[in-house]
Amino acid sequence: MTSRIPRDSRLRLVRPRPLAASPGAVNQRRSRRPAPRPPEGTPAPPELARMARSGLAGAARVARWADAALGPGRGRAIADGKATLSDATAERAARELGLTPDQVRADWDTARLAGLVEVHGDSARPGWRLRAWNRDDSAVLRGWVALFDAWSLALPEPEDQEPAAVAEVVSAMPQVLSFLQLSAGPVPVEQLLDLLQQRVTELRTERCEIDYTPRVAASQAQDQAQAPARPALVEPRPADAPLEPLLDWALRALASVGALTYGAGQATLTPLGNWAVWVKLEQICVAAQSPAGNIEQGAEDMLRGCAQLRPNAARAEYRAWLAARPVGSAVTELIEAARGEDALLRGLAFEALRVVGAPAEPEVRAVLDEPTLRPYALLWLAEHDGADPEDAHEVLTREEATWLWVDTAAAVADHGEAPMLVRHLESAVQPTVPALLQEVRAVGHPRTVQVLVALAAAHPDPALAKAVRRAAFQVHTGG
């Protein structure tokens, strides 16, 4: 009687694939979906990036100076713990850059708002956008959009205005900017003022701001009739403040960041401003079209909700989820979800990070020292740097590829079906089952035993299943 245990079971060589959002929890190759086109007449991205580089040239210069002069251990740079340059630092920069201290402070503030410099304690370090400034147009445009988003911080608000009135105008300005974008040309300030007034009124109505006097008039009528006459003391509400000064401040602030031109009683969006407003409108539309309703969930729940979606639908859900929150906190949430014990969420989190793109690069690089995340991070970085997704696996060592194979198998065992786990066997880089089992045992993945037991139970070949079961027992007993 001959043994039925295969001595050299050949495996079809295919590249190891990270987990993705598919119905059965195994990755499918991502298809490209055409991006929405900007309005006709919008300059091409390289031209927009050139405009942004020109407008932010001073900020980039100060950020590079800060990188060289204000790094850790090079003296106190910040005056008040709020990222404000100290007088000595501003004067030093002015001398070395040939500027005035006021110019240095203005460029410094712009650099911080655009993400070109980050302040940590008393020292400064360059943001990721500064590192990619000369080679990555998308980094430049993202920096300018960050500045555009922070337009209300670009100029001090009027001192004689109530904070509530300022907040109302800031909340109403997106509609004003949308009107400017739709007008595609100069718009009189009087027309913008009428629109602003309408939007502020809508905001108050949405908050159900109803005059309090009619509610109390009936109950107080008798007391007022019996009381001696006295002058009425009417406290002016912040909402009653005139909007002309606040609109003037908002338009000047937007002009200072390069979003529009303002003068001669009219305002016009610049090409950059027109493009940025379109980008914001597209983000709102994407967020409003969340296909699976996960936009308000945390990262982990959102990823679980995407687990059964087709790849295209899952990416649409990622885009909607990302559009609804700041990119920095979104990336942090996704990384934390990837650190969990569920291998399915680990793979899905990095699929979502692929949708994030360049802004996720620093966080992804920061996890390269974590064994659980390293293979995923290496594949992400390879694809981000331009490698073909079919060839990105070449950046992994044999051990890293094996670890990723076990991690993906764990996700399939937990969330997939038995035939899928059998098919996953074909994606191993090892040419034979004995070689695969030997390297799987050596890699030390915490789910090795469970994966091997599940594979043995699922495989239709009794001899191969027996060999896999024996390997699982040996790992379990330490043999």
CSV table of C-alpha atoms in Angstrom, one decimal, residues 3 12 20 23 57 68 97 112 119 157 172 175 192 204 227 256 289 307 320 408 477:
chain,number,residue,atom,x,y,z
A,3,SER,CA,1.4,6.5,0.9
A,12,ARG,CA,0.7,27.7,-9.1
A,20,ALA,CA,-9.5,44.0,-0.1
A,23,PRO,CA,-17.9,39.9,-1.0
A,57,ALA,CA,6.6,80.9,-2.3
A,68,ALA,CA,17.2,74.3,9.0
A,97,LEU,CA,16.0,86.0,4.6
A,112,ARG,CA,1.4,76.7,9.3
A,119,VAL,CA,5.1,73.1,15.5
A,157,GLU,CA,-11.6,89.5,12.5
A,172,ALA,CA,-22.7,81.5,5.4
A,175,GLN,CA,-22.9,79.7,-0.2
A,192,LEU,CA,-23.1,89.3,-2.4
A,204,ARG,CA,-31.1,81.7,12.4
A,227,ALA,CA,-45.7,99.5,36.7
A,256,SER,CA,-5.2,87.4,1.0
A,289,GLN,CA,-24.1,59.9,-1.7
A,307,ALA,CA,-16.6,44.1,4.1
A,320,ALA,CA,-17.7,59.5,1.3
A,408,THR,CA,-4.9,37.1,4.7
A,477,THR,CA,2.9,21.7,20.7
